[in-house]
Short mmCIF file of C-alpha atoms and ligand atoms in Angstrom, two decimals:
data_model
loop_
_atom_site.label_atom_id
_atom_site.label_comp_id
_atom_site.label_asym_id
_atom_site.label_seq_id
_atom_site.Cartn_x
_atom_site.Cartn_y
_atom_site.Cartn_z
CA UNK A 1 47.29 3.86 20.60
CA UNK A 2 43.92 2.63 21.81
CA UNK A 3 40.90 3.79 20.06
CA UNK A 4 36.88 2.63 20.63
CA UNK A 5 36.10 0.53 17.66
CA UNK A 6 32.46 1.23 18.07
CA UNK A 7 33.02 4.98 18.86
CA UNK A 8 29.46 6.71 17.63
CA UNK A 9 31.40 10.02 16.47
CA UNK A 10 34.65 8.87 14.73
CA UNK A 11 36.60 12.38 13.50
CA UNK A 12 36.14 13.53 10.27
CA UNK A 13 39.15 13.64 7.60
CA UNK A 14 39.60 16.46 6.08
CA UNK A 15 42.04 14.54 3.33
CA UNK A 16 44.83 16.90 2.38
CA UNK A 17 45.49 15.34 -1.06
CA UNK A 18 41.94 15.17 -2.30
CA UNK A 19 41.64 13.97 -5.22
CA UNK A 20 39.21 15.82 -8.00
CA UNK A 21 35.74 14.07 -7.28
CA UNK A 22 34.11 13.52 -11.26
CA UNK A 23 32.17 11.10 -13.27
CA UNK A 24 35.19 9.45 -13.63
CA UNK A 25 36.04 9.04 -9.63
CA UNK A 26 35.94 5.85 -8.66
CA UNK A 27 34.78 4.19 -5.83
CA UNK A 28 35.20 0.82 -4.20
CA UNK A 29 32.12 0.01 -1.82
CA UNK A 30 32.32 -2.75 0.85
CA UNK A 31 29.00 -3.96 2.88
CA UNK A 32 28.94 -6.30 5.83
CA UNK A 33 25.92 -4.78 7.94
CA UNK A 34 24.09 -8.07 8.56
CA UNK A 35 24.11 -11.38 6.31
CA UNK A 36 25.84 -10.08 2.75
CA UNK A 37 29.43 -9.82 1.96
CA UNK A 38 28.97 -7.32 -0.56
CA UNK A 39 31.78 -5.34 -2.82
CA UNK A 40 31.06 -3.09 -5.94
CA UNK A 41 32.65 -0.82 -7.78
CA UNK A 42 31.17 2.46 -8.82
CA UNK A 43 32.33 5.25 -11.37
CA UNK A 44 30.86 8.89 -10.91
CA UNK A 45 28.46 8.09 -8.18
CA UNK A 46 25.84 6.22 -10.17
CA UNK A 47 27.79 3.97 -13.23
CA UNK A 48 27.54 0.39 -11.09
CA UNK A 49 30.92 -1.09 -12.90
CA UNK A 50 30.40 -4.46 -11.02
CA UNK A 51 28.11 -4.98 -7.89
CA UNK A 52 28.97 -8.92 -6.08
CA UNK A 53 26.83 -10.45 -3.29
CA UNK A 54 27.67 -13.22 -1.42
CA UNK A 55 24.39 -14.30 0.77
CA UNK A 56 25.06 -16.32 3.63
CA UNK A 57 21.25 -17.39 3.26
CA UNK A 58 22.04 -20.88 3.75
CA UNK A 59 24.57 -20.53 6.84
CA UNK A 60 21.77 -18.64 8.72
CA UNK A 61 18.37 -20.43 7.25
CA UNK A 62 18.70 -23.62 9.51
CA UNK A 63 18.47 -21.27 12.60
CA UNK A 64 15.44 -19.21 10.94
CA UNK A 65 17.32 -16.05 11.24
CA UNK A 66 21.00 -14.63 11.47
CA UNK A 67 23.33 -15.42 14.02
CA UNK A 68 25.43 -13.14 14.44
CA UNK A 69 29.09 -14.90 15.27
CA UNK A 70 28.82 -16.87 12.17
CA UNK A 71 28.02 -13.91 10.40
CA UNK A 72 31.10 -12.14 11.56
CA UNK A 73 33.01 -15.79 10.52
CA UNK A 74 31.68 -16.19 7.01
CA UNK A 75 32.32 -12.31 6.12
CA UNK A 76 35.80 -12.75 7.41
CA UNK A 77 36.11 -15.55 4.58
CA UNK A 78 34.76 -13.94 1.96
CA UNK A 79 35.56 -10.53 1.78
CA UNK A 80 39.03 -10.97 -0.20
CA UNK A 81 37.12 -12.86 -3.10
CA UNK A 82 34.05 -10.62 -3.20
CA UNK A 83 36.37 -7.61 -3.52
CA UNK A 84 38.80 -9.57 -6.09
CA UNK A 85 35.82 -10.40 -7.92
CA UNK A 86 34.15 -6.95 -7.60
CA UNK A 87 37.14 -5.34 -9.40
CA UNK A 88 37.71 -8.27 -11.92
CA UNK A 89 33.84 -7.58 -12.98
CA UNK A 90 34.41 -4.40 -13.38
CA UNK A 91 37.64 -4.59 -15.44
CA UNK A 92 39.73 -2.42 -13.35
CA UNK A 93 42.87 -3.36 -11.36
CA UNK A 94 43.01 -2.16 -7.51
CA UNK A 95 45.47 0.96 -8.29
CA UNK A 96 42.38 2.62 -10.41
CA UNK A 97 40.62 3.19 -7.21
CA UNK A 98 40.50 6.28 -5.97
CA UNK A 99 38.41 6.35 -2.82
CA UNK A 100 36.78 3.34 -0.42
CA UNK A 101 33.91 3.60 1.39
CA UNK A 102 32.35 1.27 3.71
CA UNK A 103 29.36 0.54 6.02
CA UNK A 104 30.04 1.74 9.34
CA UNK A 105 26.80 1.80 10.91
CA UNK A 106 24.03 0.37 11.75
CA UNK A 107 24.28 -3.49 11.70
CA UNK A 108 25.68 -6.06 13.76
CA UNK A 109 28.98 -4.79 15.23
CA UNK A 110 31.48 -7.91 14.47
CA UNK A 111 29.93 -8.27 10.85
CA UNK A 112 30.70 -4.28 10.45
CA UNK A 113 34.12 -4.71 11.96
CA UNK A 114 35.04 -6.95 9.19
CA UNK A 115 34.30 -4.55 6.27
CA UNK A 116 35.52 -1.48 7.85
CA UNK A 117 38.97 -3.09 8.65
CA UNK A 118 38.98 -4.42 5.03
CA UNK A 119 37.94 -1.16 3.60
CA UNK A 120 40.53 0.84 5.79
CA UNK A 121 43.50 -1.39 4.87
CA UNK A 122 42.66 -1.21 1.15
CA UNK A 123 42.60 2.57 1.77
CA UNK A 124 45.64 2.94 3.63
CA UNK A 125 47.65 0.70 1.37
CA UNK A 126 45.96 2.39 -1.81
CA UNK A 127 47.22 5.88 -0.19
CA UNK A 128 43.51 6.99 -0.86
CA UNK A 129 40.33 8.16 1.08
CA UNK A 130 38.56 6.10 3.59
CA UNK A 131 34.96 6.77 3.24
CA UNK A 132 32.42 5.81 6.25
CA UNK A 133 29.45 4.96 5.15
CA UNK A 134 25.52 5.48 7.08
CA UNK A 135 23.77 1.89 5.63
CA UNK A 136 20.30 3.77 5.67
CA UNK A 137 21.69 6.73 3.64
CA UNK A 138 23.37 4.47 1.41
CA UNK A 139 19.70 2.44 0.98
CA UNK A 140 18.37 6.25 -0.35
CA UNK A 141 21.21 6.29 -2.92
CA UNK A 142 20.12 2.57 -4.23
CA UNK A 143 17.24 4.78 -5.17
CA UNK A 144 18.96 7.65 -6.69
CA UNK A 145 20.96 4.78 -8.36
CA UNK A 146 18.78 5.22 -11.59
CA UNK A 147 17.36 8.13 -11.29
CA UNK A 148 20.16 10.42 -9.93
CA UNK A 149 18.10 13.67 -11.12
CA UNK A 150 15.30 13.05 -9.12
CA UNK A 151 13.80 15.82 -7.33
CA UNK A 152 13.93 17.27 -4.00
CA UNK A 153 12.10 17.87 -1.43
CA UNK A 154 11.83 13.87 -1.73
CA UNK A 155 10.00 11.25 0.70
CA UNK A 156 12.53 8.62 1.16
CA UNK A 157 10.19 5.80 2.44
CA UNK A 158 12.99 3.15 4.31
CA UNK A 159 11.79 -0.39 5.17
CA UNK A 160 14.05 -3.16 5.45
CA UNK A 161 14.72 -5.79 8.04
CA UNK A 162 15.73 -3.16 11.15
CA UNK A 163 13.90 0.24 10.09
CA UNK A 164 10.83 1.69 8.86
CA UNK A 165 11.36 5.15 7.94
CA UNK A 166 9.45 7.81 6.90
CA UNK A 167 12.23 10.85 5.66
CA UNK A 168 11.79 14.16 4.69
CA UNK A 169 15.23 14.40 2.28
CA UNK A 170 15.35 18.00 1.57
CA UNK A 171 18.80 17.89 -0.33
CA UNK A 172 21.54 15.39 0.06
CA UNK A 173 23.00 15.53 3.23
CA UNK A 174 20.06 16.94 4.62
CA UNK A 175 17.24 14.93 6.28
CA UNK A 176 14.75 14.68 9.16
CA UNK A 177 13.05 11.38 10.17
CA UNK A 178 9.07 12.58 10.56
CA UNK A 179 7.85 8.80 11.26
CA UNK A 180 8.99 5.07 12.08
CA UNK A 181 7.47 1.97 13.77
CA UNK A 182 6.81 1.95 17.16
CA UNK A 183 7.85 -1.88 17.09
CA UNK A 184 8.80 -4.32 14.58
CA UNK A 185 10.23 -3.18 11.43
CA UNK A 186 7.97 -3.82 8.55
CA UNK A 187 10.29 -6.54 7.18
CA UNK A 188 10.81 -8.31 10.69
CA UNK A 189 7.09 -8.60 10.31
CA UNK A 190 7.04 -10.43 7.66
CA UNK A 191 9.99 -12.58 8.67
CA UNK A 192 7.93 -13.46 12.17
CA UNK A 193 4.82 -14.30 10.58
CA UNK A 194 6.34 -16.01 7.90
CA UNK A 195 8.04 -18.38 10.54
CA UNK A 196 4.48 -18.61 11.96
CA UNK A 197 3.38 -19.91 8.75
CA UNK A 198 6.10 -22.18 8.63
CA UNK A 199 7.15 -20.40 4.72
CA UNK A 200 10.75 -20.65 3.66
CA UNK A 201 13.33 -18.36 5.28
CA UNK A 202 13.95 -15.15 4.75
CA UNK A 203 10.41 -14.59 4.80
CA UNK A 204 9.78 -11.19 2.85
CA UNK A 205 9.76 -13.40 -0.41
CA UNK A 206 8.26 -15.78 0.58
CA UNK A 207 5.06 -13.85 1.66
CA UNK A 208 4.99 -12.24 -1.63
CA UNK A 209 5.20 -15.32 -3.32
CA UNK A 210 2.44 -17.12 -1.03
CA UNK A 211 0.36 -13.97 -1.35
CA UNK A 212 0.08 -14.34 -4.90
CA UNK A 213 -2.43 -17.72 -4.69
CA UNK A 214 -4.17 -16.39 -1.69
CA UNK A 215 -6.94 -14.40 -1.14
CA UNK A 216 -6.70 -10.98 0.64
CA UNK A 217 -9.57 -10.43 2.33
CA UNK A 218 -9.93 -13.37 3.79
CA UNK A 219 -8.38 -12.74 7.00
CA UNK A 220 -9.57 -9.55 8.86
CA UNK A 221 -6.45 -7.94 10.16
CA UNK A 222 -6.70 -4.28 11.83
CA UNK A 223 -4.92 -1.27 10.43
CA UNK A 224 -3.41 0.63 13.44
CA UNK A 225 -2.73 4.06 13.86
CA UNK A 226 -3.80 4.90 10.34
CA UNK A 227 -4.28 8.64 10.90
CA UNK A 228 -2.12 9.46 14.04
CA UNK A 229 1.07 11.60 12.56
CA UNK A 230 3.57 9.63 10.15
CA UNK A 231 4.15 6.41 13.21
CA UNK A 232 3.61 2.90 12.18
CA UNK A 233 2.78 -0.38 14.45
CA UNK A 234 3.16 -3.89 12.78
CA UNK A 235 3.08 -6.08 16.29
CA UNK A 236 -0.67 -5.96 16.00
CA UNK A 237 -0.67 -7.12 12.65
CA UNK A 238 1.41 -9.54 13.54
CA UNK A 239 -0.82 -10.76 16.74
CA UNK A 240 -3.69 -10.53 14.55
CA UNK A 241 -2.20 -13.22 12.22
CA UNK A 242 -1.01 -15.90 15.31
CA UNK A 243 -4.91 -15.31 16.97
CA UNK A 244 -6.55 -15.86 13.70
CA UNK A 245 -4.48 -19.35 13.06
CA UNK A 246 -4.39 -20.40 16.54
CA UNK A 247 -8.39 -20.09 16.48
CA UNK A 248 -8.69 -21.79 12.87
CA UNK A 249 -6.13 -24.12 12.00
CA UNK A 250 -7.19 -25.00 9.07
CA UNK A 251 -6.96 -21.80 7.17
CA UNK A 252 -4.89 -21.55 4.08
CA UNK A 253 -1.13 -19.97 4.36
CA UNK A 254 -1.84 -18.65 1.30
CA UNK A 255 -4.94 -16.54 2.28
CA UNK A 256 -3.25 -15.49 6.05
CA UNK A 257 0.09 -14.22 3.96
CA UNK A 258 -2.23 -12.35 1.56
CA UNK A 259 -4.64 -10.70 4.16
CA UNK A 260 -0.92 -9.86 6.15
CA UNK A 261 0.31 -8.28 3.28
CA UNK A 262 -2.18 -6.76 2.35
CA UNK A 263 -2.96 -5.29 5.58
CA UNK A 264 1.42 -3.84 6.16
CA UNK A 265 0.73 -2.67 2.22
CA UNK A 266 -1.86 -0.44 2.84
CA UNK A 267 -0.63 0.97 6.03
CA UNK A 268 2.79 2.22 4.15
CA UNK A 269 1.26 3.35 1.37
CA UNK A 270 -0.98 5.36 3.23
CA UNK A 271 1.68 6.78 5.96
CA UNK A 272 3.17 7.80 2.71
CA UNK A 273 0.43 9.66 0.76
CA UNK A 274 0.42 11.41 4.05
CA UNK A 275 3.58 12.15 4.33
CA UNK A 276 4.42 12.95 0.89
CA UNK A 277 1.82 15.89 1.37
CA UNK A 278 2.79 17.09 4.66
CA UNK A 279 6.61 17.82 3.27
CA UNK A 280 5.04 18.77 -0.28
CA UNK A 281 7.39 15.99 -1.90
CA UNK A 282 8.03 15.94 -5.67
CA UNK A 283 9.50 12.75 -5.27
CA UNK A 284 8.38 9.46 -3.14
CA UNK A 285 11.65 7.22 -3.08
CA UNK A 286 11.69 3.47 -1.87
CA UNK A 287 14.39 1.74 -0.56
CA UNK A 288 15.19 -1.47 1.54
CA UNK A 289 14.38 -4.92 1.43
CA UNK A 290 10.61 -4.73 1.47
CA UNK A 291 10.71 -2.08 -1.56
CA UNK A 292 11.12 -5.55 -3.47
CA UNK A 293 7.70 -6.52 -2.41
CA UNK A 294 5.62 -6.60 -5.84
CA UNK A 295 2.14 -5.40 -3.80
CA UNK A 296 3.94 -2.32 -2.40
CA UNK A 297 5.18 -1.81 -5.48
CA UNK A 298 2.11 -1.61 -7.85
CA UNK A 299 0.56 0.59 -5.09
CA UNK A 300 3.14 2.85 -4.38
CA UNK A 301 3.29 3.20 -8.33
CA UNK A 302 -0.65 3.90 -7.84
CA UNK A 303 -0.63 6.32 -5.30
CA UNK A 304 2.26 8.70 -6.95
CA UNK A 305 0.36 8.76 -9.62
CA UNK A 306 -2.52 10.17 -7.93
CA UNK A 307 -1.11 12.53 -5.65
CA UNK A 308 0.91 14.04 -8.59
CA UNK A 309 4.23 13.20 -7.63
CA UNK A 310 7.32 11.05 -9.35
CA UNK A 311 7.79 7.54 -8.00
CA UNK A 312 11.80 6.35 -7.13
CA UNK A 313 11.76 3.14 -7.23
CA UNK A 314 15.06 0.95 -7.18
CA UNK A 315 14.96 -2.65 -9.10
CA UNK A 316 14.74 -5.43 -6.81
CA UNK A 317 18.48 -5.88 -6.63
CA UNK A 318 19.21 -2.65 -5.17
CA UNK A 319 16.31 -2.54 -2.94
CA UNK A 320 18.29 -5.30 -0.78
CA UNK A 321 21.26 -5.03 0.91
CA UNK A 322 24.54 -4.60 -1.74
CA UNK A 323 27.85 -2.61 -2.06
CA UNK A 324 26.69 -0.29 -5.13
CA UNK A 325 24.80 2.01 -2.84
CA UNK A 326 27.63 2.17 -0.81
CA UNK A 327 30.12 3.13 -3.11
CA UNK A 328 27.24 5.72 -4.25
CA UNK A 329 26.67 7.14 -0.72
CA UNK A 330 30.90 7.26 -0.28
CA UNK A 331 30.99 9.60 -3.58
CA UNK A 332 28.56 12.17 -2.72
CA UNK A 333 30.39 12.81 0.42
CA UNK A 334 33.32 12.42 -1.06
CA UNK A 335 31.89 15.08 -3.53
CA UNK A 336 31.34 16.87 -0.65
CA UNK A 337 34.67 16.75 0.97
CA UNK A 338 34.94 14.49 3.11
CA UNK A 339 36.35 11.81 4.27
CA UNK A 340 36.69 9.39 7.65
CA UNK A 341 39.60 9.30 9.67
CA UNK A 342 41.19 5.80 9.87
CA UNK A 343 41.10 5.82 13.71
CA UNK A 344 36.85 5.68 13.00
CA UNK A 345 35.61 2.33 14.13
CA UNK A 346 31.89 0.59 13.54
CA UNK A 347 28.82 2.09 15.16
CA UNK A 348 25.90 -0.19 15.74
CA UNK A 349 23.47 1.86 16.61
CA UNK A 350 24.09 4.71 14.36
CA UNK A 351 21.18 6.82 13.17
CA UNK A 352 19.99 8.41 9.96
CA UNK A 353 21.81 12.31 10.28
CA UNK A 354 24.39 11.63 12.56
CA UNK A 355 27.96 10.37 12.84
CA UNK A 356 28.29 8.53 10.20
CA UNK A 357 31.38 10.48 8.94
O1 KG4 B 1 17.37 -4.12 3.33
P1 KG4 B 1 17.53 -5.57 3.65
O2 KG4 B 1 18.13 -6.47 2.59
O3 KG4 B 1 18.37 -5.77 4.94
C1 KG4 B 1 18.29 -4.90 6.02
O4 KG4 B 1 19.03 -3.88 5.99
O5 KG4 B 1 17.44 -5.18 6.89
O6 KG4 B 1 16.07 -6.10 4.04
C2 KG4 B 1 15.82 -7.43 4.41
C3 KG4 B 1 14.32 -7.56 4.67
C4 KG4 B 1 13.96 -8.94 5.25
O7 KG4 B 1 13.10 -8.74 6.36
C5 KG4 B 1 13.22 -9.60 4.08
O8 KG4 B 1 12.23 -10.54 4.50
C6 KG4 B 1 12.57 -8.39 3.42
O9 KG4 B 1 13.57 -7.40 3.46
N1 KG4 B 1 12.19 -8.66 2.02
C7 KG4 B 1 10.92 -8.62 1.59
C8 KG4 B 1 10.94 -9.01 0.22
N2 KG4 B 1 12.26 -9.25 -0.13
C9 KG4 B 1 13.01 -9.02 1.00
N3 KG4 B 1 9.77 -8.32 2.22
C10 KG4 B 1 8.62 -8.40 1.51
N4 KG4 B 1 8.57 -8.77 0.21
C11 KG4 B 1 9.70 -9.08 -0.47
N5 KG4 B 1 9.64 -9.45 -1.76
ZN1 ZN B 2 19.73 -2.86 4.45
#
């Protein structure tokens, strides 16, 4: 049989044998999107018995960002230990699984290969569900991770390495993308002008960190497109920073990373107010790498509070990539009923809403 391993609508199980989906379901989750080998087990959706993450930080930061073969390589050597040691953390041997889910989509294709074809085997030899997992969905559940009765209708506000979303969540299962960049993705800003700055890779943290003994205004970087619909653009921010150095060399990193951060911080938070209000959200949920970032943070956390609404927001752990969201993600559709044919392969490109089953 031949089958596309990077087939963008892989059929949808319906499993015959399904088992009874409860707080005491549990599932295995397996991530290999980018540069984590991640595995975690997870009891009734949101009880994280173990989450494992094995960075290759140090295999990619000599080449000041991820390579993708080697990525593919190093997840291909650790997956058997992060899972081993997923399910030793969590006290449980492999037969008390009773559904895996893994990332299928989006992410580098050879790095998702090597989770999905770990996941599936597991499955197939447990005799249980295969669950295909959406990465950017499963980023929302990081956030429902500790507060699973927050309320819809719900802003899920997505920015991480590859995306900056703005998402109307109306229930789960049910969104609608009302704003993203135009061009870089609010954390591949900060990784680019990090690199600029010559700051330690990857360079979200090491922004914050910078920002912290600089001073903000000191750079004047513009805000763009602060009132046209929910649409963000961070290349301009990003010129803005490589003009202003280029022209003074002999400004302080740590003033440039806190004007820059500054400037991408007020821009989301104010997409967001306005976004919150245009769906009527009860709830403003972060998620994604740069939801670690302790500026966005304390604003965010100032901004629900004055536009009335409750605040989602996932400890720094879960804001980056790891396994526990997946395994979350895998048991509400599990919850739901379904499952993912074996025959499903990786989709690269797959988007928020579609085809991730
Ligand atoms: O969600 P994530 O772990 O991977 C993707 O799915 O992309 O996000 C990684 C991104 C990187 O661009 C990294 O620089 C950024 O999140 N990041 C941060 C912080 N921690 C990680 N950006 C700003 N401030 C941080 N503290
Ligand atoms: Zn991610």
């Amino acid at each position: 049989m031949t089958h596309d391993t990077t087939s963008s609508t892989p059929s949808v199980e319906v499993f015959s044998s399904m088992p009874q989906i409860d707080s005491a379901t549990v599932v295995l989750g397996v991530e290999t999107s980018c540069d984590e080998t991640a595995a975690a087990v997870v009891m009734g959706g949101t009880d994280v018995l173990s989450s494992v993450v094995s960075s290759q930080l140090d295999v990619h930061a000599r080449f000041g960002g991820v390579v993708p073969e080697i990525a593919s390589r190093a997840h291909v050597e650790s997956i058997p230990h992060v899972v081993a040691e997923a399910l030793e953390r969590a006290n449980i041997d492999l037969d008390r699984v009773d559904a895996v889910a893994a990332t299928v989509g989006p992410g580098l294709v050879g790095a998702l290969l090597v989770g999905v074809s770990a996941a599936k085997a597991t499955a197939l030899a447990l005799e249980v569900p295969f669950i295909g997992v959406n990465h950017l969905e499963a980023h929302l559940y990081a956030a429902l991770l500790d507060e699973p009765r927050a309320e819809f209708p719900m802003l899920f506000v997505l920015v991480s390495g590859g995306h900056t979303l703005f998402v109307e969540m109306v229930d789960h299962d049910s969104y609608r993308v009302i704003g993203q960049t135009i061009d870089d993705a609010a954390g591949e800003a900060f990784d680019k002008v990090a690199r600029f700055l010559h700051l330690s890779y990857p360079g979200g943290p090491a922004i914050d960190k910078a920002a912290t003994r600089g001073n903000d205004t000191a750079v004047a970087i513009p805000r763009a497109m602060l009132n046209d619909g929910f649409d963000v653009s961070f290349s301009g921010v990003k010129t803005a920073v490589i003009n202003y150095v280029r022209a003074n060399p002999t400004v302080s990193s740590d003033d440039v990373a806190a004007s820059f951060q500054r400037a991408v911080v007020d821009v989301l938070v104010h997409k967001s107010r306005r976004a919150a209000r245009h769906v009527n959200a009860r709830t403003i949920a972060l998620g994604g790498g740069v939801a670690a970032n302790s500026l966005l943070r304390s604003e965010m956390t100032k901004a629900a509070e004055s536009e009335g609404v409750s605040l989602v927001l996932p400890s720094r752990e879960m804001c980056t990539d790891n396994a526990a969201m997946i395994a979350s993600a895998g048991w509400y559709r599990l919850r739901r009923g379904e499952s993912t044919a074996l025959d499903a392969g990786a989709n690269p490109n797959l988007k928020l809403g579609s085809g991730q089953r």
